[in-house]
XYZ file of C-alpha atoms in Angstrom:
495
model
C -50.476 29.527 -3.429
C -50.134 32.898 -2.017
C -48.448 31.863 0.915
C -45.971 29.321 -1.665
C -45.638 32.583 -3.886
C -43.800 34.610 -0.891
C -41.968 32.187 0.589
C -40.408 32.193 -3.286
C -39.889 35.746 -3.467
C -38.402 35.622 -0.333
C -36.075 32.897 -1.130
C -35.046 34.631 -4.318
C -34.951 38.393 -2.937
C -32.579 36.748 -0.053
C -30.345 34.324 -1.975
C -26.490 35.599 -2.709
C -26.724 33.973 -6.095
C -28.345 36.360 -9.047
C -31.553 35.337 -10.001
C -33.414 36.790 -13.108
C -36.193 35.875 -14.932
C -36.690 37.028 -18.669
C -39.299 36.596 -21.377
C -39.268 34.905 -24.876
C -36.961 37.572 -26.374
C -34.545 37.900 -23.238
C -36.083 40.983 -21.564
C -35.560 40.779 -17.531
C -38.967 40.570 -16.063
C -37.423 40.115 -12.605
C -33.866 40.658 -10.439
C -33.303 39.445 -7.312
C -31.745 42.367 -4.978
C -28.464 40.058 -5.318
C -28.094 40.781 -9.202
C -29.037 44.531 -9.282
C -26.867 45.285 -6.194
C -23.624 43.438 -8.088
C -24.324 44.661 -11.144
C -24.530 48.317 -9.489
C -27.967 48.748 -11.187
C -31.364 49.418 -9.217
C -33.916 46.500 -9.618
C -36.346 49.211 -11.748
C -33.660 50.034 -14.092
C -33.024 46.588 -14.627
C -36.622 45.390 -15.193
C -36.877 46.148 -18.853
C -33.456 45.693 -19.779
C -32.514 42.766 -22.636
C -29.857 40.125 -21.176
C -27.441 41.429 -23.623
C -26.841 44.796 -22.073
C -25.498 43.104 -19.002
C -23.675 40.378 -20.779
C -19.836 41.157 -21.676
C -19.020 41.574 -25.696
C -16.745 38.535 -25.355
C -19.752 36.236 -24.100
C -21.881 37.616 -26.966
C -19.373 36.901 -29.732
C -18.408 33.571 -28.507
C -21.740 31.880 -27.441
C -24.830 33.541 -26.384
C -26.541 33.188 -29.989
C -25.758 29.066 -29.703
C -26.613 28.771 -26.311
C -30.039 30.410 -26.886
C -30.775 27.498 -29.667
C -29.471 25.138 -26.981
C -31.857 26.576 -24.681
C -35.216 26.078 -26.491
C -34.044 22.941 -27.831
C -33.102 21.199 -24.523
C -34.609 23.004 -21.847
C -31.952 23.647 -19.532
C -28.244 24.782 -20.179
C -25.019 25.331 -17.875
C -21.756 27.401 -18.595
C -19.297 29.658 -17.450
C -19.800 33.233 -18.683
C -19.255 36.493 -17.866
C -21.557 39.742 -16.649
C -20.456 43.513 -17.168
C -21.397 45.619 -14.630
C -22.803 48.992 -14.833
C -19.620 51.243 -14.777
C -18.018 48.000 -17.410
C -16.317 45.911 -14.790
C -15.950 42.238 -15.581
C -17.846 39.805 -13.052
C -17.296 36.036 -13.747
C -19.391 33.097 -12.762
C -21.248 29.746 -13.634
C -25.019 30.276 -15.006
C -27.720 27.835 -15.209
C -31.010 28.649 -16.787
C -33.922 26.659 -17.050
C -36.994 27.673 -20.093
C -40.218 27.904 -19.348
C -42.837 26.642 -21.574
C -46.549 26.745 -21.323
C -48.911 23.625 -21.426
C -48.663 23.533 -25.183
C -45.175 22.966 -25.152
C -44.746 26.804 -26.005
C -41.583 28.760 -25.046
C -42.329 31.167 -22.503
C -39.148 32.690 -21.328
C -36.479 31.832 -18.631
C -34.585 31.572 -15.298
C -31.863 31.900 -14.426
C -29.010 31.250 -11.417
C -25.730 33.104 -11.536
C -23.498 32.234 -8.839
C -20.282 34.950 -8.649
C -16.877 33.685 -9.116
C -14.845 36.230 -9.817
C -12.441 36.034 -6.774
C -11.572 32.465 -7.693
C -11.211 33.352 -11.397
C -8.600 35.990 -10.826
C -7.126 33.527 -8.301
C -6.722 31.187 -11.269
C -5.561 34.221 -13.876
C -3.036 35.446 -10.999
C -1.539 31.603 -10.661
C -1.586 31.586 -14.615
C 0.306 34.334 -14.764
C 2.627 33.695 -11.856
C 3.382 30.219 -13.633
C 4.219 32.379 -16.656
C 6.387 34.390 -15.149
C 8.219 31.420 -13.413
C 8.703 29.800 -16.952
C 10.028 32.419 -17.764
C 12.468 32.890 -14.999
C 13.586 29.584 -15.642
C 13.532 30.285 -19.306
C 16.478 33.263 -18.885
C 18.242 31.123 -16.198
C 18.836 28.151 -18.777
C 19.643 31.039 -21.710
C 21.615 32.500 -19.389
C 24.085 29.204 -18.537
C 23.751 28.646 -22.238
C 25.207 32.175 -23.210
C 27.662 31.442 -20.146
C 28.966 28.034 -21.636
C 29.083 29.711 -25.300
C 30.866 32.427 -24.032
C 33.757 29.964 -22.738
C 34.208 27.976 -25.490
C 33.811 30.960 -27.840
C 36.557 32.941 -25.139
C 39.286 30.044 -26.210
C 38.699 30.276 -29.515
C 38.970 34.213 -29.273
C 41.719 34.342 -27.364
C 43.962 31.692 -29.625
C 43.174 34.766 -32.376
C 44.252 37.158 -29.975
C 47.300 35.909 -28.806
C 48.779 34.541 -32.135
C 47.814 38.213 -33.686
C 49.797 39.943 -30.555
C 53.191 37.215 -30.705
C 53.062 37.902 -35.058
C 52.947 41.660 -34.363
C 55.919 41.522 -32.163
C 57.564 40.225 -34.973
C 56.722 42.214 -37.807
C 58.651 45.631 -39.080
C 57.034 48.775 -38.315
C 55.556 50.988 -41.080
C 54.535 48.034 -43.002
C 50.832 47.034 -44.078
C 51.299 42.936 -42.409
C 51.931 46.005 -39.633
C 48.673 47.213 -39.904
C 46.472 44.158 -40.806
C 47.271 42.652 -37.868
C 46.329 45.918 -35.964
C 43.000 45.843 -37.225
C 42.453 41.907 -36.543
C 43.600 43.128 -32.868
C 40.871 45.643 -33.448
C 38.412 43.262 -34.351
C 39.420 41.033 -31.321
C 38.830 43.653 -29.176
C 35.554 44.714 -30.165
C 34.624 40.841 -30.170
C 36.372 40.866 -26.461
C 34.065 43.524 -25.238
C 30.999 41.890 -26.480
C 31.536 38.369 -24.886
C 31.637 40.529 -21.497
C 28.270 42.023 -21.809
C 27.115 38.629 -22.616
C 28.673 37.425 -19.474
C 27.038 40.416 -17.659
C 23.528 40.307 -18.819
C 23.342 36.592 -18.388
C 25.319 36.049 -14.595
C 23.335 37.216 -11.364
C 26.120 38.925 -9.856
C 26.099 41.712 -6.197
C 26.399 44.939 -7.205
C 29.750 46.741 -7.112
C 29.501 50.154 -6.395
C 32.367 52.224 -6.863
C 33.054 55.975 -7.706
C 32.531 56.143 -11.502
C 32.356 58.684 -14.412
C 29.144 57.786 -16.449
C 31.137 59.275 -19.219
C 33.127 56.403 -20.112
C 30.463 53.893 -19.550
C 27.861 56.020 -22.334
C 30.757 56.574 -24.682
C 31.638 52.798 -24.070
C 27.758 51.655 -24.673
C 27.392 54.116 -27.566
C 30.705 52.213 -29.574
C 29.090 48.768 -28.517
C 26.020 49.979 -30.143
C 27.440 50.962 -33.443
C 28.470 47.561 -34.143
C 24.752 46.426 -35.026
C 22.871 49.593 -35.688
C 21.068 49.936 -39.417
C 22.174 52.601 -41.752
C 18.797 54.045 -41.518
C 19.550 55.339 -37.838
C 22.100 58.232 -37.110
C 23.486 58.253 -33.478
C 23.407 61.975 -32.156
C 25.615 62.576 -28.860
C 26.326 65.341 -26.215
C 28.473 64.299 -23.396
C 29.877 66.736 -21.169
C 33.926 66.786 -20.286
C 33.741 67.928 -17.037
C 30.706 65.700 -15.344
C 31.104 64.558 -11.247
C 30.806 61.055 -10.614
C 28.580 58.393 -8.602
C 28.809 55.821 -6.691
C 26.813 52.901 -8.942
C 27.813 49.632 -10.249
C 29.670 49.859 -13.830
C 27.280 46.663 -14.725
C 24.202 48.481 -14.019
C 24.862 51.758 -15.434
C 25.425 49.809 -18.618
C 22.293 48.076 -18.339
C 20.398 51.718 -18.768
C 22.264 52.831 -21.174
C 21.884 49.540 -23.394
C 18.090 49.258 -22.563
C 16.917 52.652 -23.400
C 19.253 52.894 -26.890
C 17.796 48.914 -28.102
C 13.874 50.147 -27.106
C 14.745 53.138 -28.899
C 15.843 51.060 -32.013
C 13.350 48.878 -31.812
C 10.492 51.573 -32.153
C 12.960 53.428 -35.251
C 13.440 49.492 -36.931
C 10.755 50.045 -39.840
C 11.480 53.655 -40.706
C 14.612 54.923 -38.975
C 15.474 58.058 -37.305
C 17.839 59.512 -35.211
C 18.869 58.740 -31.487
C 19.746 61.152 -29.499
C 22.369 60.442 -26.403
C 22.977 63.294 -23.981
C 24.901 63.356 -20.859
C 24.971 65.848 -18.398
C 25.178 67.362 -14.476
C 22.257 69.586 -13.382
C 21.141 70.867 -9.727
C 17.854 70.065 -8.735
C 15.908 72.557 -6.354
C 13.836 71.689 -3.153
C 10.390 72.768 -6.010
C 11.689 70.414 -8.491
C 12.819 67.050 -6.130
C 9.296 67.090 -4.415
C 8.103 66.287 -7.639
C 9.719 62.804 -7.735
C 8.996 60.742 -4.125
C 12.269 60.078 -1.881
C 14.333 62.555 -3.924
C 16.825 65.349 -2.538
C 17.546 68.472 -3.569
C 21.153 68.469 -5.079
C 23.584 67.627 -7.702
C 22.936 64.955 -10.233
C 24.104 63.327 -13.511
C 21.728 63.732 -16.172
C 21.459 61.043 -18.874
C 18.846 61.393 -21.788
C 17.944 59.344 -24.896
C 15.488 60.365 -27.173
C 14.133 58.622 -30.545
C 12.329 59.922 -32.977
C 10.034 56.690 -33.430
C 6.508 55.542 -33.027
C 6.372 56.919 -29.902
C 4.195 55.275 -26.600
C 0.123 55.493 -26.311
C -0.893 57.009 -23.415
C -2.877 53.943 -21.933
C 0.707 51.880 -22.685
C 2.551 54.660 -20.526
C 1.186 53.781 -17.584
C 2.285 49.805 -17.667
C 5.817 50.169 -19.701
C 7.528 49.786 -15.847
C 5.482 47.133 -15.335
C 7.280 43.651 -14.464
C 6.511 41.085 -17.979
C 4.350 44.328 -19.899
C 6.043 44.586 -23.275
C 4.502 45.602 -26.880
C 7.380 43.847 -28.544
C 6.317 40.669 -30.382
C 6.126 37.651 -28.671
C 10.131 36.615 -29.738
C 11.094 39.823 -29.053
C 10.734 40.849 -25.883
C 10.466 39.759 -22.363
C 8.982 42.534 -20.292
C 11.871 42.989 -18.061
C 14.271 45.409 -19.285
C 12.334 48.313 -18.207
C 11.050 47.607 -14.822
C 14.773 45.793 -13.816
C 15.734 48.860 -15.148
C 13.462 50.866 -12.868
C 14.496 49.389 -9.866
C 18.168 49.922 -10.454
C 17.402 53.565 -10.551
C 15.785 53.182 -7.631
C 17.719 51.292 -5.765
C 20.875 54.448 -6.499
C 18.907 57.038 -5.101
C 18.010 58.500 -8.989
C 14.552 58.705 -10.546
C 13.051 58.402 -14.473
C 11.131 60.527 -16.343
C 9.872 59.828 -19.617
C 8.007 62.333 -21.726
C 6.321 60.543 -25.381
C 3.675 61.488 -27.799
C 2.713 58.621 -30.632
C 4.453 59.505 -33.695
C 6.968 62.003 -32.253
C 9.056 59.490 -30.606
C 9.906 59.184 -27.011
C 12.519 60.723 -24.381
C 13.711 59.574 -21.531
C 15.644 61.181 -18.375
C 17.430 59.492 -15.805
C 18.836 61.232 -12.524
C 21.424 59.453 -10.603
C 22.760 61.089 -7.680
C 26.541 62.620 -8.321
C 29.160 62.204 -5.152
C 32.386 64.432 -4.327
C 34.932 61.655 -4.778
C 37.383 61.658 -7.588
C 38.318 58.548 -10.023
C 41.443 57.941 -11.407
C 41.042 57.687 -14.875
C 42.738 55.432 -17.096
C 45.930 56.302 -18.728
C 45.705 56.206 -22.795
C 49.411 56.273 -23.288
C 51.160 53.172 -23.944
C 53.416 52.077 -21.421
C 56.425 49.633 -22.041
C 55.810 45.933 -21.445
C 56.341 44.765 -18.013
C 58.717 41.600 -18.205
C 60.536 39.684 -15.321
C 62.665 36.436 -14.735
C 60.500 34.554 -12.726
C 59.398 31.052 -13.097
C 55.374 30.490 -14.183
C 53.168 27.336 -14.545
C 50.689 28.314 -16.922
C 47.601 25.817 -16.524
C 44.785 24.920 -18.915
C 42.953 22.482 -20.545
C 43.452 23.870 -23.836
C 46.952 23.189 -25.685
C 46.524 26.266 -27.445
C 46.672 28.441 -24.940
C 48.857 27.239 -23.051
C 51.454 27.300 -25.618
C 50.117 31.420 -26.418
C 50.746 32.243 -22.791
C 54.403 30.065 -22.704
C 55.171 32.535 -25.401
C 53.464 35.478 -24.323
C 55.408 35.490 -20.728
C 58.425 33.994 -22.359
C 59.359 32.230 -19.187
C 61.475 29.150 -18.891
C 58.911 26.230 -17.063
C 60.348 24.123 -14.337
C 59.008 21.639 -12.622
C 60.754 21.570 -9.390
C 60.225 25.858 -8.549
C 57.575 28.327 -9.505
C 57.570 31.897 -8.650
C 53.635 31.918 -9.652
C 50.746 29.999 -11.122
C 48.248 30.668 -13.790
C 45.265 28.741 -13.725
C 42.226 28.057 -15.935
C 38.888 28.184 -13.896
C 36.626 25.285 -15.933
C 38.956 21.868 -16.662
C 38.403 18.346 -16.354
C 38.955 16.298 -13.044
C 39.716 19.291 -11.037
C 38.618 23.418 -11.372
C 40.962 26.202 -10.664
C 39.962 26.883 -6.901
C 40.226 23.569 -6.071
C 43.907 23.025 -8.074
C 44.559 26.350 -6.210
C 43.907 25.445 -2.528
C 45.336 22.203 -3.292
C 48.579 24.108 -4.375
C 48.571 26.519 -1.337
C 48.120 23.928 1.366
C 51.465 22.530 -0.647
C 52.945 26.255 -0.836
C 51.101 29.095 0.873
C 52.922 31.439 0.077
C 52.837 30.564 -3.871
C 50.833 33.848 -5.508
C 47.971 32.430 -7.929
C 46.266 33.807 -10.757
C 42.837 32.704 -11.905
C 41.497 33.166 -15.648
C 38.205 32.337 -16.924
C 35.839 32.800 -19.575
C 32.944 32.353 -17.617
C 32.044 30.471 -14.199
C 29.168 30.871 -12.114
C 31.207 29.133 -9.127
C 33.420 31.695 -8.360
C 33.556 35.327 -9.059
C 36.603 37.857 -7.940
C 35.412 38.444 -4.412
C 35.474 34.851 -3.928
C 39.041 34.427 -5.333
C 40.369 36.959 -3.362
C 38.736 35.323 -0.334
C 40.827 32.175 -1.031
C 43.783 34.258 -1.248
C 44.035 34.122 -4.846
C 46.397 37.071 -6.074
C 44.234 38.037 -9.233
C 41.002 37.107 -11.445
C 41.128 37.876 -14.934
C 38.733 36.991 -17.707
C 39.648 35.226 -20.949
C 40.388 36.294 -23.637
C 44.253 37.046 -22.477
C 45.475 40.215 -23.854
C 49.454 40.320 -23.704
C 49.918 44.122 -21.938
C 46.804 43.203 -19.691
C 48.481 39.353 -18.716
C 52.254 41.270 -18.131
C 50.790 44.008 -15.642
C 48.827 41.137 -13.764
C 52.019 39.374 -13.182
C 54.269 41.472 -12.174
C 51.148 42.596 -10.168
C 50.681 39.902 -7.932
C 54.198 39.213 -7.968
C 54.213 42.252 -5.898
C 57.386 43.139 -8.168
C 57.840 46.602 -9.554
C 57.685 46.907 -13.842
C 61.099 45.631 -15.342
């Protein structure tokens, strides 16, 4: 017996499995080395100990009550369920424990087998969640081509308003309110205009286009696009600086920011308003302040902040609000991404983020983006007269409608036998517009072609002007914007 005693002991002090053995109210008599060690207790603090100090609160609340019913009443029981260790990490596994009874038939106590599996449980959480993430991927693809094919149809629709508007205001006196009406439906347009392009924006995977821009226009621009849906209970507050250097970023992404800080900072003043604060400015960093920030330089950047008076973030929720799919927005609400895509943009421009919150006193956050010496030309606000020519154009679409706005809008006699150039709509039946137009210039190659869409993931305008296509503009046509493309890739000075 002795001898069948030790080779037990030495079975269960050896065993990688936890063994334990408890008495008729669930206080460990025994540990194996294996359970103590993983549990980071020694085997004498253990010994004493009731079960339910080691088990998790999750496995108490769920089943450990039940299961100890199931135990007495059938003898032996099997489950998955989950240990907590001494410093309160998580440790998974499958149990089995068998009760002891004495010749009577009278519960004793137990044993028990734990056999660790955490590793394959996060295994199985990680593929969960990597399966979530990739239904959601495919989620914002499919909302993405629907926003893309909504933005077409809605772009024809938009631009039939447009045009019409433009051709009755050529016609109308000056000074008169028809005059003015039409200006603001023209207003209306445009604002309706601008929105269908950040649809298009946030919804297309597109390569970045850096170029030398002022952020200025692209926060005032963001700030006017914001007004349009923001609750009376929120003031806007802005402080933009005249004279700011540029950067080299892509327009896209800098809008992206700007749009994803201001709607966060809605969303946490929706319930009880408040006031968000825009400011936009250049500051020098020292060499003290860049080795703060990993991979920065000392040197000139563009400042922008936005600040909300709102709930504010918890501290715990600071650390993760980067984090790729982490969002505190309800389920319908939020994806998770605009923050860390957001992050890595930064990033990937050289620039940095702080962000500085307290719950209840709202949240602030600072963006540096690298400035550059390079000048841009900024857009003229005066209104120049309306380029107009006697050339010959075949104006292509598979709307009726707009082909008849942009017969009147160019105000060109159409002839079938000579064109001086062709306008094309990108998405028709039987053939698209970059297959009509290489068709066209194996005919003619020297025929200059314009392409206009209101959305297409097949080409964008680096591919166009790959072909050889003279421009690529996006519906909806705007008269002054169609006249200076012409005469543009006519290669034909203003009439």
């Amino acid at each position: 017996m002795r001898e069948s005693e030790e080779r037990f002991r030495t079975f269960m002090e050896t065993a990688s499995d936890l063994m334990h053995i408890a008495d008729k109210v669930g206080n460990l008599t025994y540990v194996n080395e294996s359970m103590a060690k993983t549990l980071g207790y020694s085997k004498e603090e253990m010994i004493g100990m009731h079960i339910t100090q080691v088990l998790t609160k999750e496995t108490l609340e769920k089943r450990f009550e039940a299961d100890w019913e199931e135990l007495i009443r059938k003898g032996e029981i099997g489950f998955e369920t989950t240990f907590k260790t001494k410093d309160e990490k998580k440790i998974y596994g499958e149990i089995k424990v068998v009760a002891v009874y004495d010749s009577d038939g009278k519960y004793l106590g137990s044993r028990g087998i734990f056999r660790d599996i955490t590793e394959r449980k996060q295994a199985e959480d990680e593929r969960k969640k990597l399966e979530a993430r990739l239904r959601q991927a495919q989620k914002m693809e499919a909302i993405g081509t629907l926003a893309g094919g909504i933005a077409h149809d809605f772009n024809n629709i938009l631009a039939a308003i447009i045009g019409y508007t433009e051709l009755a205001d050529l016609q109308v006196a000056e000074d008169t309110k028809l005059k003015e009406n039409l200006g603001e439906v023209l207003k209306a347009g445009g604002r309706a205009r601008e929105l269908v392009k950040q649809i298009l924006a946030f919804s297309r995977q597109s390569e970045q286009e850096r170029m030398p821009i002022q952020m200025r226009s692209i926060v005032k621009e963001s700030i006017k696009m914001l007004r349009a849906s923001l609750p009376t209970t929120i003031e806007i507050r802005q402080n933009i600086e005249s004279d700011l250097a540029t950067v080299e970023a892509d327009p896209t992404q800098m809008q992206q920011i700007m749009m994803n800080f201001c709607t966060n900072a809605l969303h946490a003043m929706s319930e009880e308003g408040g006031i968000l604060e825009i400011n936009l400015s250049e500051t020098e960093l020292d060499s003290y302040t860049a080795s703060q920030y990993p991979d920065l330089s000392p040197g000139k950047y563009i400042r922008l902040t936005v600040s909300d008076t709102g709930h504010g973030i918890d501290k715990d929720v600071m650390e993760r609000i980067f984090d790729p799919y982490f969002t505190t927005k309800e389920k319908e609400k939020g994806t998770g991404l605009g923050l860390s895509v957001v992050h890595g943009i930064v990033k990937s421009h050289g620039g940095v983020i702080t962000v500085y919150s307290e719950p209840g006193k709202g949240s602030t956050f600072h963006v540096y983006i690298p400035a550059i010496q390079r000048e841009v030309v900024e857009e003229k606000d005066e209104i120049e007269p309306l380029p107009t020519g006697h050339e010959r154009v075949l104006f292509i679409d598979d709307e009726p409608v707009l082909v008849e706005i942009g017969k009147q809008m160019l105000e060109f006699r159409i002839k079938p036998d000579q064109f001086d150039l062709v306008i094309t709509d990108m998405t028709m039946p039987q053939m698209t517009g970059d297959r009509l137009a290489r068709e066209l210039m194996q005919i003619r190659p020297d025929i200059p072609i314009i392409i206009c869409t209101g959305y297409s993931e097949r080409i964008t305008e680096g591919k166009a002007k790959g072909m050889g296509i003279k421009a690529f503009v996006m519906k909806p046509l705007v008269m002054r914007d169609l006249a200076n493309t012409v005469r543009k890739a006519l290669g034909n000075e203003v009439n």
